Short mmCIF file of C-alpha atoms in Angstrom, two decimals:
data_model
loop_
_atom_site.label_atom_id
_atom_site.label_comp_id
_atom_site.label_asym_id
_atom_site.label_seq_id
_atom_site.Cartn_x
_atom_site.Cartn_y
_atom_site.Cartn_z
CA MET A 238 -0.04 0.51 0.16
CA VAL A 239 2.78 2.20 0.83
CA MET A 240 5.08 1.43 -2.09
CA SER A 241 1.67 2.19 -4.26
CA VAL A 242 1.67 5.13 -2.51
CA LEU A 243 5.60 6.83 -3.33
CA HIS A 244 5.54 5.28 -7.25
CA ASN A 245 3.00 8.34 -7.14
CA PHE A 246 5.72 10.95 -5.98
CA ILE A 247 8.92 9.17 -7.57
CA PHE A 248 11.25 7.10 -9.83
CA PRO A 249 11.04 3.34 -10.05
CA PRO A 250 14.09 2.42 -7.24
CA PRO A 251 17.24 2.07 -9.43
CA PRO A 252 19.04 -0.75 -9.76
CA SER A 253 21.85 0.40 -8.12
CA LEU A 254 23.57 -0.97 -4.74
CA VAL A 255 24.70 2.16 -4.34
CA VAL A 256 22.80 5.33 -4.68
CA SER A 257 20.40 2.42 -2.77
CA ALA A 258 22.77 2.25 -0.29
CA MET A 259 23.76 5.84 0.39
CA SER A 260 20.05 6.27 0.42
CA VAL A 261 19.91 4.25 3.59
CA ILE A 262 23.16 6.23 4.34
CA SER A 263 22.14 9.24 4.05
CA PHE A 264 19.23 9.66 6.05
CA VAL A 265 20.43 7.03 8.78
CA ALA A 266 23.27 9.44 9.37
CA LEU A 267 21.80 12.75 9.68
CA THR A 268 19.22 11.27 11.94
CA ASN A 269 21.53 10.43 13.88
CA SER A 270 23.45 13.63 14.15
CA GLY A 271 20.47 15.38 14.95
CA LEU A 272 19.34 12.88 17.68
CA SER A 273 23.41 13.86 18.48
CA GLU A 274 22.51 17.52 18.50
CA VAL A 275 19.43 17.81 21.34
CA ARG A 276 22.02 15.74 23.63
CA GLY A 277 24.37 18.12 23.19
CA LYS A 278 26.73 16.28 21.31
CA HIS A 279 27.33 19.15 18.81
CA LEU A 280 29.06 18.86 14.98
CA LYS A 281 32.36 21.67 16.07
CA TYR A 282 31.10 24.90 13.86
CA SER A 283 29.10 28.51 14.11
CA LYS A 284 28.36 29.00 17.43
CA PHE A 285 29.65 25.63 19.23
CA TRP A 286 32.90 25.29 16.94
CA ASN A 287 34.74 25.28 20.96
CA VAL A 288 32.03 23.26 22.67
CA ASN A 289 31.94 19.66 23.72
CA LYS A 290 35.96 19.80 25.42
CA GLY A 291 37.32 17.36 25.94
CA GLY A 292 41.20 15.72 26.31
CA ASN A 293 43.29 16.41 23.19
CA SER A 294 41.03 19.08 21.63
CA GLN A 295 44.45 20.97 22.61
CA ARG A 296 46.07 19.20 19.54
CA ARG A 297 42.94 19.48 18.00
CA ILE A 298 43.49 21.11 13.69
CA LYS A 299 41.56 24.51 14.04
CA LEU A 300 40.80 25.74 10.56
CA SER A 301 39.55 29.62 10.02
CA SER A 302 35.11 29.91 10.04
CA LYS A 303 35.39 31.12 6.01
CA ALA A 304 38.39 28.06 5.36
CA GLY A 305 36.08 25.34 7.38
CA MET A 306 33.12 26.60 4.96
CA LEU A 307 34.33 27.02 2.31
CA LEU A 308 35.88 23.22 3.11
CA LEU A 309 32.77 22.07 3.13
CA TYR A 310 31.01 23.21 -0.05
CA THR A 311 33.37 23.72 -2.55
CA PRO A 312 33.64 20.47 -3.16
CA ALA A 313 30.10 19.99 -3.58
CA PHE A 314 30.25 22.09 -6.49
CA LEU A 315 32.88 20.99 -8.28
CA ALA A 316 30.25 17.97 -7.80
CA ALA A 317 26.60 19.27 -9.12
CA ALA A 318 29.38 21.62 -11.98
CA ALA A 319 30.71 18.60 -12.85
CA SER A 320 27.00 16.42 -13.50
CA PHE A 321 27.01 18.95 -16.21
CA TRP A 322 30.05 17.88 -18.13
CA PHE A 323 29.96 13.45 -16.85
CA PHE A 324 25.77 13.84 -18.05
CA PRO A 325 24.67 16.86 -20.84
CA HIS A 326 21.63 16.68 -22.91
CA GLN A 327 20.12 15.16 -20.62
CA SER A 328 16.19 15.65 -19.90
CA LEU A 329 14.60 19.24 -18.35
CA ARG A 330 14.11 17.81 -14.99
CA SER A 331 17.83 16.11 -14.59
CA THR A 332 18.85 20.11 -15.89
CA ILE A 333 17.25 21.82 -13.40
CA LEU A 334 18.27 19.11 -10.48
CA GLN A 335 21.34 19.90 -11.83
CA SER A 336 21.43 23.17 -11.99
CA ALA A 337 19.39 24.34 -8.62
CA VAL A 338 22.20 21.66 -6.89
CA THR A 339 24.83 23.65 -8.24
CA PHE A 340 23.45 27.06 -6.83
CA HIS A 341 22.76 26.07 -4.26
CA PHE A 342 26.38 25.50 -3.35
CA PHE A 343 27.77 28.34 -5.51
CA LYS A 344 25.49 30.60 -3.35
CA ARG A 345 26.96 28.82 0.07
CA ILE A 346 29.58 30.20 -1.98
CA PHE A 347 29.22 32.93 -2.19
CA GLU A 348 27.59 34.17 1.05
CA VAL A 349 31.15 32.40 2.60
CA LEU A 350 33.49 34.95 1.03
CA PHE A 351 30.69 38.16 0.58
CA ILE A 352 27.98 37.88 2.73
CA HIS A 353 28.86 36.41 6.55
CA LYS A 354 31.35 37.52 9.87
CA TYR A 355 33.41 35.15 11.79
CA SER A 356 33.55 35.42 15.47
CA GLY A 357 35.81 31.85 15.73
CA SER A 358 36.71 28.27 14.08
CA MET A 359 36.60 25.27 13.07
CA ILE A 360 37.05 21.95 14.06
CA LEU A 361 38.55 20.29 11.19
CA ASP A 362 37.30 16.61 12.58
CA SER A 363 33.61 17.96 11.83
CA ALA A 364 34.38 20.00 8.41
CA ILE A 365 35.73 16.50 6.31
CA PRO A 366 32.26 14.43 7.70
CA ILE A 367 30.20 17.60 6.75
CA SER A 368 32.60 18.71 3.56
CA LEU A 369 32.39 14.92 2.82
CA SER A 370 28.32 14.66 2.91
CA TYR A 371 27.98 17.27 1.13
CA PHE A 372 30.54 16.48 -2.44
CA LEU A 373 28.58 12.93 -2.12
CA SER A 374 25.10 13.69 -1.67
CA ALA A 375 26.32 16.27 -4.74
CA ALA A 376 26.86 13.67 -5.80
CA THR A 377 24.73 10.52 -5.58
CA MET A 378 21.75 12.73 -6.42
CA THR A 379 23.03 14.03 -10.15
CA TYR A 380 23.80 10.17 -10.55
CA ALA A 381 20.48 9.01 -9.53
CA GLN A 382 19.09 10.90 -11.36
CA HIS A 383 20.72 10.43 -14.26
CA LEU A 384 19.57 6.76 -13.57
CA THR A 385 15.77 8.15 -14.67
CA GLN A 386 17.09 8.65 -18.03
CA GLY A 387 14.20 6.57 -20.16
CA LEU A 388 12.11 4.90 -16.93
CA PRO A 389 8.63 6.59 -17.14
CA GLU A 390 7.98 9.89 -15.26
CA PRO A 391 6.00 9.48 -11.59
CA PRO A 392 2.28 10.06 -12.69
CA ILE A 393 2.03 13.43 -10.36
CA ASN A 394 4.84 15.89 -11.28
CA LEU A 395 6.44 18.18 -8.58
CA LEU A 396 9.12 19.53 -11.28
CA TYR A 397 6.52 22.87 -11.21
CA PRO A 398 6.28 23.13 -7.53
CA GLY A 399 10.24 22.04 -7.24
CA ILE A 400 10.92 24.68 -8.30
CA VAL A 401 8.46 27.18 -7.14
CA LEU A 402 9.63 26.26 -3.31
CA PHE A 403 13.49 25.66 -4.34
CA VAL A 404 13.39 29.54 -4.92
CA VAL A 405 11.44 30.54 -1.89
CA GLY A 406 14.09 28.70 0.01
CA ILE A 407 17.01 29.97 -1.98
CA ILE A 408 15.79 33.22 -1.53
CA GLY A 409 14.37 33.24 2.70
CA ASN A 410 17.76 31.40 3.72
CA PHE A 411 19.90 34.09 1.99
CA TYR A 412 18.01 37.45 2.99
CA HIS A 413 18.00 36.14 6.49
CA HIS A 414 22.00 34.45 6.65
CA TYR A 415 22.34 38.17 6.18
CA LEU A 416 20.23 39.46 8.34
CA LEU A 417 22.75 37.73 10.64
CA SER A 418 25.44 39.58 9.14
CA LYS A 419 24.28 42.95 10.30
CA LEU A 420 24.49 41.75 13.02
CA ARG A 421 27.53 42.78 13.91
CA GLY A 422 29.75 45.65 13.25
CA GLN A 423 33.63 46.05 11.99
CA GLY A 424 35.53 44.41 14.25
CA GLU A 425 32.03 42.80 16.44
CA LYS A 426 32.09 39.72 16.95
CA GLU A 427 30.02 38.77 19.82
CA TYR A 428 27.13 37.23 18.96
CA LYS A 429 23.37 38.97 19.89
CA ILE A 430 19.81 38.09 19.77
CA PRO A 431 18.66 38.21 15.42
CA LYS A 432 16.28 40.69 14.86
CA GLY A 433 13.43 41.13 11.79
CA GLY A 434 12.37 39.40 9.23
CA MET A 435 10.96 36.19 10.92
CA PHE A 436 13.06 35.78 13.42
CA GLU A 437 10.20 37.33 15.53
CA PHE A 438 8.84 34.44 14.96
CA VAL A 439 11.92 31.43 15.11
CA ILE A 440 15.98 31.35 16.25
CA CYS A 441 16.51 29.49 12.38
CA PRO A 442 14.77 30.56 9.42
CA HIS A 443 17.41 30.10 7.53
CA TYR A 444 17.28 26.71 8.63
CA LEU A 445 13.56 27.16 7.09
CA PHE A 446 14.00 27.41 4.69
CA GLU A 447 17.42 25.81 3.61
CA ILE A 448 14.72 22.61 4.16
CA ILE A 449 12.25 24.58 1.59
CA GLY A 450 14.56 24.41 -0.43
CA PHE A 451 15.95 21.34 -0.49
CA TYR A 452 12.53 20.27 -0.55
CA GLY A 453 11.85 21.84 -3.96
CA VAL A 454 15.65 19.95 -4.89
CA SER A 455 14.06 16.41 -3.56
CA PHE A 456 10.44 17.52 -6.11
CA ILE A 457 12.51 18.83 -9.25
CA SER A 458 14.43 15.03 -8.60
CA GLN A 459 11.68 12.22 -7.37
CA THR A 460 13.94 10.28 -7.25
CA LEU A 461 14.05 8.15 -4.14
CA TYR A 462 17.89 9.14 -3.13
CA ALA A 463 16.30 12.70 -2.84
CA PHE A 464 13.67 12.44 -0.32
CA SER A 465 15.65 10.35 1.68
CA PHE A 466 18.64 13.28 1.73
CA THR A 467 16.21 15.69 2.65
CA ILE A 468 13.86 13.78 4.89
CA GLY A 469 17.72 13.06 6.89
CA THR A 470 18.30 16.44 6.50
CA THR A 471 15.34 17.39 8.13
CA PHE A 472 15.87 16.36 10.86
CA TYR A 473 19.52 17.49 11.33
CA LEU A 474 18.30 20.38 11.54
CA LEU A 475 15.68 19.88 13.47
CA GLY A 476 18.22 18.74 15.72
CA ARG A 477 20.57 21.49 15.19
CA SER A 478 17.86 24.28 14.96
CA TYR A 479 16.57 23.46 19.14
CA ALA A 480 20.12 23.27 20.44
CA THR A 481 20.86 26.65 18.73
CA ARG A 482 17.25 28.66 20.55
CA ARG A 483 18.64 26.21 23.93
CA TRP A 484 21.98 28.53 23.70
CA TYR A 485 19.89 31.36 22.95
CA LEU A 486 18.02 30.66 25.99
CA SER A 487 21.22 29.90 28.10
CA LYS A 488 22.27 33.24 26.86
CA PHE A 489 20.64 35.88 27.31
CA GLU A 490 18.33 36.28 29.86
CA ASP A 491 16.10 38.71 27.69
CA PHE A 492 16.30 36.15 24.92
CA PRO A 493 11.85 36.03 23.97
CA LYS A 494 10.22 33.20 25.04
CA ASP A 495 7.89 32.39 22.26
CA VAL A 496 10.71 32.11 19.53
CA LYS A 497 10.22 28.59 18.95
CA ALA A 498 13.73 26.85 16.64
CA ILE A 499 12.63 25.85 13.73
CA ILE A 500 8.57 26.66 13.16
CA PRO A 501 6.71 29.42 14.22
CA PHE A 502 4.31 28.83 16.46
CA VAL A 503 5.37 24.98 16.76
CA PHE A 504 8.61 24.09 17.58
#
């Protein structure tokens, strides 16, 4: 029953053990990372870069936040861009999917270089698995789309709703990253309570729009891998946003209690 419903929305799973395994691995790994964030075991970047200190913390390699962020996104951008060379002139859906994934990571690199302002560092131990996850997701998503060539289209076409969701997610995410960058003046490094936009309702609207953008990518793709990665990412960002709100509550006595983590009025 469940599979018959799913077949209305996704292409048949490809005859690829690698893609099938990656669908499971991505979902499980991302969901587990979200649970770890809730439990207080954070990936060490942004405001959590120096938490969970252990006995060997002094021996860990630290990167500047800008260098670390570039390490996160550049391999994935290159993988997505290279897909146009490996899989050229395919269907409209494939071209839009490749363009969306490439543009997503290009935007992140642009923000790293020209938008974000930095106050901490990034631990290499955290940067490498995140970078690898993004790289594998970009490569696997475009490859999974390539494997749909010649297969019948899903009965329910989500391509155009997916484009709308992707554009909304990209714009909303960029806008709230821009608002975050404006919190600090020249030379300032301390954290402040974000204001403006949807920060009035949730502390992580940039995560909310990132989730919307990834659901847009999944709708464009309509492959099992795309949805597995997106659902896993949803759980990870839910956990990360919950930990972020908890951090703000611990640091600012005047943090507004009605501001939720990521879903307005709900969570």
